[in-house]
XYZ file of C-alpha atoms in Angstrom:
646
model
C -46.420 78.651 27.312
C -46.226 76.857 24.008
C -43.809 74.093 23.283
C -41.887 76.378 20.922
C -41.207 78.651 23.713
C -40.481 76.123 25.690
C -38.193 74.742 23.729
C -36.695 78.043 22.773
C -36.807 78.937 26.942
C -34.615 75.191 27.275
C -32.087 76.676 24.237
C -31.462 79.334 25.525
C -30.991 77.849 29.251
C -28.263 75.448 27.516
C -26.639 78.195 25.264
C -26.639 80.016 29.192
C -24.899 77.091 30.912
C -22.435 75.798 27.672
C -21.501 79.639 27.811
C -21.318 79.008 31.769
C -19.230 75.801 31.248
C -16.719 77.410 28.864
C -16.624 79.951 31.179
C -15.849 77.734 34.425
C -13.364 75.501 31.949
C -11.694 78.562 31.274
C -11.441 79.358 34.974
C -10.407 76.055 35.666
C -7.667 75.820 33.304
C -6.025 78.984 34.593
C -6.634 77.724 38.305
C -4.716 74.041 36.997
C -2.126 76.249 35.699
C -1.702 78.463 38.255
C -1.335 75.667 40.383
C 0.911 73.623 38.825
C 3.172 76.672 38.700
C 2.862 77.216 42.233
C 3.224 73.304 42.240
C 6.467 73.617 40.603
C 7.920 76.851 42.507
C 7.645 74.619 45.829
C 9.291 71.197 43.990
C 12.328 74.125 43.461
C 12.332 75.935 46.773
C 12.058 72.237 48.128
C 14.941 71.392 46.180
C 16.752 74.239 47.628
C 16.231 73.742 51.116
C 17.315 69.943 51.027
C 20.296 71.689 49.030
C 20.767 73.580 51.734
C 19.935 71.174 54.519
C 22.420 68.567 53.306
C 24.807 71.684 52.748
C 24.126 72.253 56.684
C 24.375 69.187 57.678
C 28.045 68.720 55.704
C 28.741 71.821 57.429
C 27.696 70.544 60.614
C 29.432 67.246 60.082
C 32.918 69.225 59.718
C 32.370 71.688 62.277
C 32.021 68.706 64.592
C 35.251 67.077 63.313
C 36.545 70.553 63.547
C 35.567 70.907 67.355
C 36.852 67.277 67.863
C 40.126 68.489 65.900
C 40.572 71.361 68.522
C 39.532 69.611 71.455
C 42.325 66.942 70.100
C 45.083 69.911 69.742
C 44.140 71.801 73.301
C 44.902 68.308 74.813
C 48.196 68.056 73.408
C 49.262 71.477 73.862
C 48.232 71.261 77.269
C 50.304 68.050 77.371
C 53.124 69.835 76.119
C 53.121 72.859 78.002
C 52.489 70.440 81.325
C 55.553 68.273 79.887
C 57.697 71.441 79.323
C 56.981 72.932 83.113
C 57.220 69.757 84.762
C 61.303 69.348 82.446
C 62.280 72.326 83.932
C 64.731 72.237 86.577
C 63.313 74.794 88.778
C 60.122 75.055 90.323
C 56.907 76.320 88.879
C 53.628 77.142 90.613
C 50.314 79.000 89.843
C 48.236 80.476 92.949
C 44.520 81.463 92.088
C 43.265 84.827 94.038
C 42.104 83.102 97.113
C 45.608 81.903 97.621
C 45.113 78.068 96.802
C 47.644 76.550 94.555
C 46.192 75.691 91.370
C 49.047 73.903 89.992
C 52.671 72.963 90.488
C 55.719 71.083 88.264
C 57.232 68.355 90.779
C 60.593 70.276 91.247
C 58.196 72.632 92.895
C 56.750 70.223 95.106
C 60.277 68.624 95.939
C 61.294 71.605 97.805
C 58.918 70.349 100.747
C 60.966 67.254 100.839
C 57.838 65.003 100.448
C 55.485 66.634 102.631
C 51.519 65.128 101.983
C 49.815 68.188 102.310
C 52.143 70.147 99.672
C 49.940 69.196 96.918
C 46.994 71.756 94.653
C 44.489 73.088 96.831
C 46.959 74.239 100.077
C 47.239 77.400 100.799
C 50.470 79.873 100.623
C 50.030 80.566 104.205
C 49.770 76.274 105.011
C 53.202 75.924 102.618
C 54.823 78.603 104.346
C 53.994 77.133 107.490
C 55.217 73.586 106.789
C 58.418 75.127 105.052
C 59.132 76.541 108.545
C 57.725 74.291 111.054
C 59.168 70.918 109.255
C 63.182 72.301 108.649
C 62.702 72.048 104.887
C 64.299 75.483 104.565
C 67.197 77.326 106.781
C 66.167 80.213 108.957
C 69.417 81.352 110.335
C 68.821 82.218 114.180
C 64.854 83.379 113.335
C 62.057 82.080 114.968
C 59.782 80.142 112.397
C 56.865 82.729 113.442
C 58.656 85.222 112.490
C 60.186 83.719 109.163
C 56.422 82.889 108.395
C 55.284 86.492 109.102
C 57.706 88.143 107.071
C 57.168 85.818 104.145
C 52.994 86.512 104.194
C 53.651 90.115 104.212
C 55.811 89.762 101.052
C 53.148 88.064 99.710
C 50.266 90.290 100.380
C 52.322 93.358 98.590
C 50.981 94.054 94.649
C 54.655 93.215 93.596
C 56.412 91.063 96.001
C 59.993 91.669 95.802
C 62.604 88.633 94.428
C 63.477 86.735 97.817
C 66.807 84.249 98.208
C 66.286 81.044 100.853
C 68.246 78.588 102.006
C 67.328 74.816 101.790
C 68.144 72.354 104.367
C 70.354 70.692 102.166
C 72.417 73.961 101.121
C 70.564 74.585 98.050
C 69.991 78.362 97.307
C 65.960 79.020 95.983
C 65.397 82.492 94.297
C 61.907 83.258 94.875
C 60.434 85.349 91.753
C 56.133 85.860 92.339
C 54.788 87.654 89.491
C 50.951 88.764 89.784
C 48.768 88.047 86.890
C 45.903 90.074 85.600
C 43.335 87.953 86.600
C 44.212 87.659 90.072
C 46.535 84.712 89.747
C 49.554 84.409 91.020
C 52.817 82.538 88.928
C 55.260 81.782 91.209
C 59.014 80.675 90.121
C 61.095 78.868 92.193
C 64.507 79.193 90.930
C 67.696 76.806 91.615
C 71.095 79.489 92.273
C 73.128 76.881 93.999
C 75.483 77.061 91.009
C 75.462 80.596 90.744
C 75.877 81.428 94.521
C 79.011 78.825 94.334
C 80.344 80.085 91.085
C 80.032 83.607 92.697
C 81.943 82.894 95.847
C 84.726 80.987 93.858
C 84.992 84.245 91.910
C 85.357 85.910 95.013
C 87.582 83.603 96.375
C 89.686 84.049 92.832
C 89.604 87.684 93.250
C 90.824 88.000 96.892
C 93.873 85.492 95.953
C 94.306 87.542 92.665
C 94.182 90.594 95.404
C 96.264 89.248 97.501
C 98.847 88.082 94.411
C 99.134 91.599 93.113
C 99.624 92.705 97.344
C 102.480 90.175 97.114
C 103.720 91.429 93.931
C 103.351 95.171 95.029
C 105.492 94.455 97.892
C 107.849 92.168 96.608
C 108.629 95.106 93.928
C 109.200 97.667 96.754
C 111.240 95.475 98.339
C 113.296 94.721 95.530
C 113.411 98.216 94.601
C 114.307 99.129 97.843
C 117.200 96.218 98.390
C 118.335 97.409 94.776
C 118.319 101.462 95.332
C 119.909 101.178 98.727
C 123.825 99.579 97.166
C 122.909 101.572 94.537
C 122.997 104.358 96.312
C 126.600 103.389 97.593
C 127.877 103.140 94.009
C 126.192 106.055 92.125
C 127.281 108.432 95.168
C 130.870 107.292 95.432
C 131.037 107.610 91.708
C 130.088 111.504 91.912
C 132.197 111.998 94.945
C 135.272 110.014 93.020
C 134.671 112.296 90.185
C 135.658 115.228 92.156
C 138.464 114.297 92.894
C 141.951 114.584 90.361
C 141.834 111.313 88.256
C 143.944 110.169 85.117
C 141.766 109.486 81.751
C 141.745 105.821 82.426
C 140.561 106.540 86.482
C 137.700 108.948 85.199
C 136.748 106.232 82.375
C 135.981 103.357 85.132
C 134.600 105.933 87.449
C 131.850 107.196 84.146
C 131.007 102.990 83.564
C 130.406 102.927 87.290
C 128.008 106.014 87.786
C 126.481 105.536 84.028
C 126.030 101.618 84.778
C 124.072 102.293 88.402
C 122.377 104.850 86.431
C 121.414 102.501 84.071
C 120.374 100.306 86.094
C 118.141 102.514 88.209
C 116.305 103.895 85.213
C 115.745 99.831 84.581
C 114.193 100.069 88.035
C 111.941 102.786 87.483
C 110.390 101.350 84.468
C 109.683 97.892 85.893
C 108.157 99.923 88.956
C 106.426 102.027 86.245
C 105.097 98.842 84.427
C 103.597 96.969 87.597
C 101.682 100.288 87.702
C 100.694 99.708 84.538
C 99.811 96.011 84.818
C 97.706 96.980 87.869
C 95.687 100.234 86.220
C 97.533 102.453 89.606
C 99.528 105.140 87.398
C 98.106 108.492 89.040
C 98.614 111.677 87.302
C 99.022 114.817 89.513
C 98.329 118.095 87.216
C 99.524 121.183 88.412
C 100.511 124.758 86.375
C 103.915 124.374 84.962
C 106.193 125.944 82.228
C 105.972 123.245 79.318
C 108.452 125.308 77.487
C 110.935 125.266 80.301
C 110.703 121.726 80.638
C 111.013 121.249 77.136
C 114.361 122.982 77.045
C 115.538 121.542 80.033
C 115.495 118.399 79.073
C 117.081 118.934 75.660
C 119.938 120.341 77.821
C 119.832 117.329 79.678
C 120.347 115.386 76.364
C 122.827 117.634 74.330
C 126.150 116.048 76.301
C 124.516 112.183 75.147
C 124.097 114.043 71.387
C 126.814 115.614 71.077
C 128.915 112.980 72.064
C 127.198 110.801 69.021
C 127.557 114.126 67.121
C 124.360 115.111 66.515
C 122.570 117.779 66.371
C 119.540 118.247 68.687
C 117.304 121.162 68.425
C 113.773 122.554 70.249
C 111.008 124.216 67.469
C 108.789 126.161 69.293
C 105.580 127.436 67.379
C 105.263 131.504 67.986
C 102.116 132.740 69.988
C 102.068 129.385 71.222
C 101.144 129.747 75.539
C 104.027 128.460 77.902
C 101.814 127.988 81.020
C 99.864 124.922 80.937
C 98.355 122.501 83.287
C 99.216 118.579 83.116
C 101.506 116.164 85.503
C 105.294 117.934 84.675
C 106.775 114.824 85.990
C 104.931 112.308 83.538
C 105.218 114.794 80.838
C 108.953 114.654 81.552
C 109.250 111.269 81.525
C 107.357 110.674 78.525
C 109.897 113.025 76.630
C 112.676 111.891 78.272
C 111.612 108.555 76.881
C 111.037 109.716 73.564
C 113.754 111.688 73.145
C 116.221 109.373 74.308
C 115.233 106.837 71.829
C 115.254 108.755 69.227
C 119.077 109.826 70.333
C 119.876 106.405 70.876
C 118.915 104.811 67.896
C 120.272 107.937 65.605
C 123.854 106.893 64.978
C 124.476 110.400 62.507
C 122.385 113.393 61.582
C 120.283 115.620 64.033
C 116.879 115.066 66.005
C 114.351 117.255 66.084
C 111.977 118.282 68.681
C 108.831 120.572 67.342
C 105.839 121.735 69.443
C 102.422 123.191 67.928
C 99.165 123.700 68.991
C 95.640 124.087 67.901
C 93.069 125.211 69.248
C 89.616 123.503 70.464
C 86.348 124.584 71.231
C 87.101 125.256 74.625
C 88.583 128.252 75.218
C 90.410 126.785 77.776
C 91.890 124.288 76.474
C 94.526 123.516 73.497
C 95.619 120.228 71.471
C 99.248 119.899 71.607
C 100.958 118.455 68.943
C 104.698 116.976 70.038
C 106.572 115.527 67.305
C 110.125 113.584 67.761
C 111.914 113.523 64.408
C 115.070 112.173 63.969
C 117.587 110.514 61.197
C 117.840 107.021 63.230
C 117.832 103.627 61.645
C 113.684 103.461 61.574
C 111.158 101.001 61.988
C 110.457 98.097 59.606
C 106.525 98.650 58.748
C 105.360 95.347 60.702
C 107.235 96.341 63.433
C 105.228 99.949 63.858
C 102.192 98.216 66.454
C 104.816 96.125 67.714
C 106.731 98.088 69.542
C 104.617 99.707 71.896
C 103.666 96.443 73.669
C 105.280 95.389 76.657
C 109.218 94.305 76.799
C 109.002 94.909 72.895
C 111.634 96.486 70.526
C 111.696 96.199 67.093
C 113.852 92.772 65.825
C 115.840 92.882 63.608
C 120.187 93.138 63.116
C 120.240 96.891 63.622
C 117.678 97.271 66.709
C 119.318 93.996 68.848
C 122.708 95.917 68.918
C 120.826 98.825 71.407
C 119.949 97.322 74.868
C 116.707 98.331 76.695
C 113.649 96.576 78.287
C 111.486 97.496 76.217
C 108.948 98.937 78.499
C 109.339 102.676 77.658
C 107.131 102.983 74.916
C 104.219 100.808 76.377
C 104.709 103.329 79.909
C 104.724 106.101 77.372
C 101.733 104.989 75.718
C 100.029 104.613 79.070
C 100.966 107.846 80.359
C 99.890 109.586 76.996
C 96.417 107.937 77.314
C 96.007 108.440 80.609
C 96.232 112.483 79.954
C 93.735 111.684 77.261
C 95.954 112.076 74.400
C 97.152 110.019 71.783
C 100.681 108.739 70.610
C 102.290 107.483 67.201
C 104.797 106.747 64.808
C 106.181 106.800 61.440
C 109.290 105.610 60.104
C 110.921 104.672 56.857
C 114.120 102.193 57.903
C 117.270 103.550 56.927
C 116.297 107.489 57.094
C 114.441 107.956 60.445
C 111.428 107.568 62.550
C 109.033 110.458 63.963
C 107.066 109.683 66.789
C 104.310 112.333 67.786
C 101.787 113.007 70.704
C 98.364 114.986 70.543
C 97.192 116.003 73.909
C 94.839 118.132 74.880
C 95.920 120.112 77.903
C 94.093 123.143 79.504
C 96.631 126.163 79.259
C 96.947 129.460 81.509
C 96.587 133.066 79.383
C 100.055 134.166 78.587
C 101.318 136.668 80.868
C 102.788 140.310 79.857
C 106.113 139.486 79.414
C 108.730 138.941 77.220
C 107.820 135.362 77.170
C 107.688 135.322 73.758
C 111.242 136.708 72.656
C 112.658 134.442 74.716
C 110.712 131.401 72.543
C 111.907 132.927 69.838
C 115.738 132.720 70.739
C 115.167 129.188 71.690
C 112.752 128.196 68.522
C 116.113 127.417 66.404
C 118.338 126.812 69.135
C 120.425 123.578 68.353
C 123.150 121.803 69.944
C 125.922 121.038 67.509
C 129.396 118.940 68.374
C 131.397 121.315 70.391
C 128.531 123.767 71.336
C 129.190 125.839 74.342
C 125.399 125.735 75.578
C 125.606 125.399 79.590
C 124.916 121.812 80.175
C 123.225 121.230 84.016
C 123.965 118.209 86.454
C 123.699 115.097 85.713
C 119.445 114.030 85.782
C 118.156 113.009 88.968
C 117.008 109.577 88.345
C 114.129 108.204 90.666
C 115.022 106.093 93.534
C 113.911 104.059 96.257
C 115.794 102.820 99.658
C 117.236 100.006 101.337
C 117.795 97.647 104.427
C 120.780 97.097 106.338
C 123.881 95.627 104.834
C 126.840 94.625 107.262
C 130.149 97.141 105.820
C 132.520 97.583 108.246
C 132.871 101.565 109.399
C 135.915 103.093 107.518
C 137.953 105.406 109.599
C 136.496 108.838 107.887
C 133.017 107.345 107.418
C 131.662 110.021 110.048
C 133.167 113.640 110.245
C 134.787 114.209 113.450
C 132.346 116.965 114.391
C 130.657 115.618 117.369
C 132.606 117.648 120.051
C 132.183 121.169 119.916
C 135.109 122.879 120.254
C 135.451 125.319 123.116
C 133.358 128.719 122.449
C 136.143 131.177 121.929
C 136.253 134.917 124.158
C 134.325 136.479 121.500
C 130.585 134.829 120.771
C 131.252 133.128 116.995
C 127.837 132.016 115.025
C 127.045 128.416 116.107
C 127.749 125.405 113.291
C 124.113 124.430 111.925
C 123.391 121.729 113.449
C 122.246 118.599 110.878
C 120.524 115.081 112.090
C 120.717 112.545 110.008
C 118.819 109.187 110.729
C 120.462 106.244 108.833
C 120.880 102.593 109.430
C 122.598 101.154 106.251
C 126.828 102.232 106.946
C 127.521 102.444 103.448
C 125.018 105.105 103.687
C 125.912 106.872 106.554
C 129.481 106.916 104.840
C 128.172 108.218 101.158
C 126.108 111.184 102.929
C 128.938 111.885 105.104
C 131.273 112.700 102.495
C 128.634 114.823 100.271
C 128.902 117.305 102.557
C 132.074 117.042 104.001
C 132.766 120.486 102.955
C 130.077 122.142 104.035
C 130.546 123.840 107.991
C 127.658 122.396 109.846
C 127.607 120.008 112.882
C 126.373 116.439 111.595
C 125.245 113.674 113.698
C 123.920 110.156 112.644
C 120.826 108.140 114.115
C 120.610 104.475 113.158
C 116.943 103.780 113.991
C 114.085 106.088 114.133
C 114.013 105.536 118.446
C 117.966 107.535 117.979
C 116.699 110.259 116.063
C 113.562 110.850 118.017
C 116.199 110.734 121.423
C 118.757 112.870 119.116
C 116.576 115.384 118.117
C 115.249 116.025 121.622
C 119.214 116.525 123.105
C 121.055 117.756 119.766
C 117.910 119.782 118.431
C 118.710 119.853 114.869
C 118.341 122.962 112.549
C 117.365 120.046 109.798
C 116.865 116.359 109.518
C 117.020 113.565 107.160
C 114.957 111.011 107.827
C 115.561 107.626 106.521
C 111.667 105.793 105.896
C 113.150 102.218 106.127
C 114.795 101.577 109.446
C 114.844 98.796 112.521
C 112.680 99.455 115.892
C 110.861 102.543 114.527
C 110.803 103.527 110.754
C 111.271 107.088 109.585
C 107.135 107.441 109.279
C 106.843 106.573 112.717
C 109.786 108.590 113.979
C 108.337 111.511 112.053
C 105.096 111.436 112.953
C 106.480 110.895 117.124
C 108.352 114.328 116.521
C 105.456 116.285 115.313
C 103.615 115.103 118.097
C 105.956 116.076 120.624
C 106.271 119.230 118.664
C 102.380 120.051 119.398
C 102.571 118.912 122.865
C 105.915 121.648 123.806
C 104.649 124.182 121.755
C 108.269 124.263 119.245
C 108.284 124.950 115.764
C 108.647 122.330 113.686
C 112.151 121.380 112.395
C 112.210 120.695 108.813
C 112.487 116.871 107.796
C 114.174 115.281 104.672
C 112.505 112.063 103.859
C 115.192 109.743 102.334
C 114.030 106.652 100.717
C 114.403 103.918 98.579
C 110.732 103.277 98.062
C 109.419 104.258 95.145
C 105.716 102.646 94.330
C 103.093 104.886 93.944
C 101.483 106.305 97.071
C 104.589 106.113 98.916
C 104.826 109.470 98.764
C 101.339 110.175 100.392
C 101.746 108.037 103.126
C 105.220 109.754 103.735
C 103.681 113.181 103.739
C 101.118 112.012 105.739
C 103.375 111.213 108.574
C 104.518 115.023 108.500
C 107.690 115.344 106.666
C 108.507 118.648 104.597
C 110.468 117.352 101.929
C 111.080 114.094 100.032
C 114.208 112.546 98.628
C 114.892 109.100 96.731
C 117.659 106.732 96.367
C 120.363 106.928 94.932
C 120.700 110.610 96.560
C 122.096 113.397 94.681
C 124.640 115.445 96.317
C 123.490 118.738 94.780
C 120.254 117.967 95.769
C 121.463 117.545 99.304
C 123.273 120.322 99.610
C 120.418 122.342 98.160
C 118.264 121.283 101.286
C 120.524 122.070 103.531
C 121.412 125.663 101.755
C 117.283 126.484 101.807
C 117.033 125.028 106.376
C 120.173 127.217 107.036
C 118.751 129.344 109.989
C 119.670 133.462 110.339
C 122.097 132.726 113.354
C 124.196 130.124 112.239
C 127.396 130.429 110.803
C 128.165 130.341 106.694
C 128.525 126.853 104.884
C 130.736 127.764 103.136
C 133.534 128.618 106.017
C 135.016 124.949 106.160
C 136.017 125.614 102.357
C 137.477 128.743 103.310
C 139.945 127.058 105.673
């Protein structure tokens, strides 16, 4: 090879490898940058993670605080809620589900009166045991085994029942084990001492208050009865003295006699009525009765007290409206009675007005009464409306002090009106009137075929003016009560002279009916004595209920009146000795009058009880008397009326 081709070989060799080492430059310079990209991602994503690492580690920093934060707070609420149990006054355990206790305040602890072995980690059946066996807790007369036995089966039971024991030291420990849903057990030992003592001073309180309103209860039929029995002396010698002839100034002190006692028995009957009251005892007995007919009865009751004030007093009736309905008659009587005689008694001219409607409810049965009292009285100052149906309240002022009363109607009334479910009240405007009215809703009867309703009609405007000619009955009967012995020397007529029979004539003459009374108080003996002096029977007098139970065996009585309040054996007892006697020699049983001077509610039932027919109270009545007699008269003896005749 020449040199030129050499030398041309050797250029072209070095264009090869410059073009080679441009190449590889080129190659290099993208590799440099490559890298130093790459170079500079990791310098970022370093960046990032130490971001992130010292973000971490801050994080970790205030979790740790955090953690140390809560730690800090779970102490102290644990320190608290330890604090709180052990402040309480009773005593608090836990129990885990093997029985162990967990925990316990010291008032729990206490109540084994410093036993070692009462302390976390015992079991309930060890406390129990030591309760028992060291006399930290009273068993009564039980053996501790069995004290122990029934305590571990109340505790074995998925809700043990609340238990009360009795310390040693007469503390009272309610016992209240509630089971909790992990097996645990919280047990409450609470302190009742206070309670238990508070509850047997209330009882204590209660059976003196019992025994106070016992007290009361008899002190009121005792005073009733020591009141009705001279009462009973005045009001009936004031009806027998006004049969006979007296002058206008004789008949005037004989009327303030019988209208005083009167007064003062009606008096009676509301201070009886208000004890009953006071006490929440007022009974209603409803029965079917003709409100109608007691309506107009007692408006003829009233017309002579009207009419001698001149006014007019008149009964409204609404047509179609049913007669029969059934309610107490007595307390619907008395609440009338009541109403009406206020309104008559504080009416000095004008007329009052008694008006009756009904409307009906949705049961078919049963109708709301609507009773209004209207009259043309003095009225009511507004602030004294409320007022006046409290207890011993009347309305003050000049007009209303010049009226005496005790003020105790219109509370009964209200009373009596509630009791029947009803409602009562009043408007007034002073100086023209007052109208008092009554809803009550009363079950009523379907009104028979009759003429019923012509005969409402004649009484709807029927009025009782000054001078009226309307038939006015007997005087009412008020309710009475009876009495004890007084000491009244016998008069020389205080017993008819009837004892010895006169001889029985040839021909056989109807025998005298023959009439026991049983009677210890003489003024009594004498006022009965002369009520039916005219009438021809043959009267004998017991004084104790051991005479009239000997009397009625020897005399045997067509009809007796038996006195409830006597010496050796009272009337109940007497009574109830006849009827037995009765049973035992097969004889029918003689009617009985029961006379009395008791009048508290439930007398009555306990006098019935003993097994008399009929009942009577004091002062007696002589119409009344009479009529008992008239309605015992047997078919063989002799007319009543013959002693009149002669």
């Amino acid at each position: 090879m020449s040199l030129s081709e050499k030398l041309a070989h050797e250029r072209r060799g070095r264009l090869a490898a410059e073009r080679l080492l441009e190449l590889k430059q080129v190659e290099l310079f993208d590799a440099n940058k490559r890298l130093g990209q790459h170079a500079l991602q990791l310098s970022d994503q370093i960046i990032e993670k130490r971001e992130e690492a010292e973000h971490l580690r801050e994080e970790a920093e205030h979790l740790k605080g955090e953690n140390h934060q809560v730690r800090s707070d779970l102490d102290t609420a644990e320190q608290r809620l330890w604090n709180s149990i052990q402040t309480l006054q009773d005593g608090f355990a836990v129990f885990d589900s093997a029985q162990r206790l967990i925990t316990a305040n010291d008032n729990f602890i206490q109540l084994f009166d410093g036993l070692e072995e009462a302390q976390p980690g015992a079991s309930y059946s060890r406390l129990v045991e030591l309760l028992a066996e060291e006399g930290a807790i009273d068993i009564g007369q039980k053996h501790p085994s069995e004290w122990q036995a029934e305590m571990l089966e109340r505790w074995l039971l998925s809700s043990p029942p609340d238990i009360i024991v009795k310390l040693w030291n007469q503390r009272f420990i309610k016992v209240i084990d509630r089971r909790a849903a992990n097996g645990d057990t919280v047990t409450l030992a609470h302190d009742i001492t206070a309670t238990i003592r508070y509850e047997q001073e209330l009882k204590e309180a209660r059976d003196k208050s019992e025994a106070a309103n016992r007290a009361k209860s008899s002190f009121l039929a005792n005073m009733s009865h020591e009141l009705r029995t001279p009462m009973n002396g005045v009001v009936g010698m004031a009806d027998l003295l006004q049969e006979g002839e007296l002058d206008d100034e004789q008949q005037l002190y004989v009327d303030t006699i019988k209208s005083s006692g009167e007064a003062l028995i009606v008096i009676i009957n509301d201070v009886l009525d208000y004890s009953k009251v006071e006490a929440g005892k007022l009974q209603l007995h409803p029965e079917p009765f003709d409100l109608f007919q007691t309506l107009d009865e007692i408006c003829t009751l009233l017309r002579p007290t009207a009419t001698d004030k001149g006014l007019k007093l008149s009964l409204q009736w609404e047509d179609d409206l049913p007669r029969q309905f059934i309610a107490d008659p007595g307390r619907i009587r008395q609440v009338m009675i009541n109403l009406l005689g206020n309104a008559i008694k504080f009416t000095l001219e004008g007329q009052v007005i008694l008006r009756v409607a009904g409307v009906e409810t949705a049961d078919s049965e049963r109708m709301l009464l609507r009773i209004e009292i209207e009259d043309t009285g003095i009225g009511i100052p507004p602030d004294q409306l409320d007022h006046i149906f409290g207890e011993f309240n009347q309305a003050e002022d000049e007009h209303s002090r010049s009226f005496d009363g005790t003020g105790l109607g219109l509370a009964i009334t209200r009373e009596l009106v509630q009791l029947m479910g009803g409602d009562v009240w009043v408007d007034s405007i002073v100086g023209k009137g007052s109208c008092f009215g009554l809803k009550l809703p009363l079950p009523f009867l379907p009104p028979e075929l009759s003429n019923n309703k012509i005969i409402a009609g004649l009484h709807k405007t029927e009025e009782c003016a000054p001078g009226s000619d309307t038939a006015i009955p007997p005087d009412p009967l008020p309710s009475s009560i009876e009495n004890t012995p007084e000491q009244v020397d016998p008069l020389p007529d205080a017993e008819p002279k009837i004892e010895n029979p006169t001889p029985e004539p040839t021909v056989q003459l109807p025998r005298k009916m023959r009439v026991l009374a049983a009677e210890d108080n003489k003024t009594n003996r004498l006022v009965f004595s002369k009520m039916v002096k005219t009438l021809n029977i043959d009267l004998k007098f017991a004084e104790n209920g051991l005479e009239a139970v000997a009397f009625w065996q020897d005399f045997k009585p067509d009809l007796m009146f038996m006195d409830i309040s006597m010496p050796k054996m009272d009337g109940k007892q007497a009574t109830a000795e006849i009827r037995r006697l009765e049973n035992e020699t097969g004889q029918s049983p003689v009617p009985i009058v029961a006379v009395t001077a008791h009048a508290m509610d439930g007398d009555s039932d306990s006098i019935f009880a003993a097994g008399v027919t009929h009942y009577l109270t004091k002062p007696l009545k002589k119409a009344l008397i009479i009529e008992q007699i008239q309605d015992a008269v047997p078919e063989n003896c002799a007319s009543l009326e013959e002693d009149e005749a002669r």
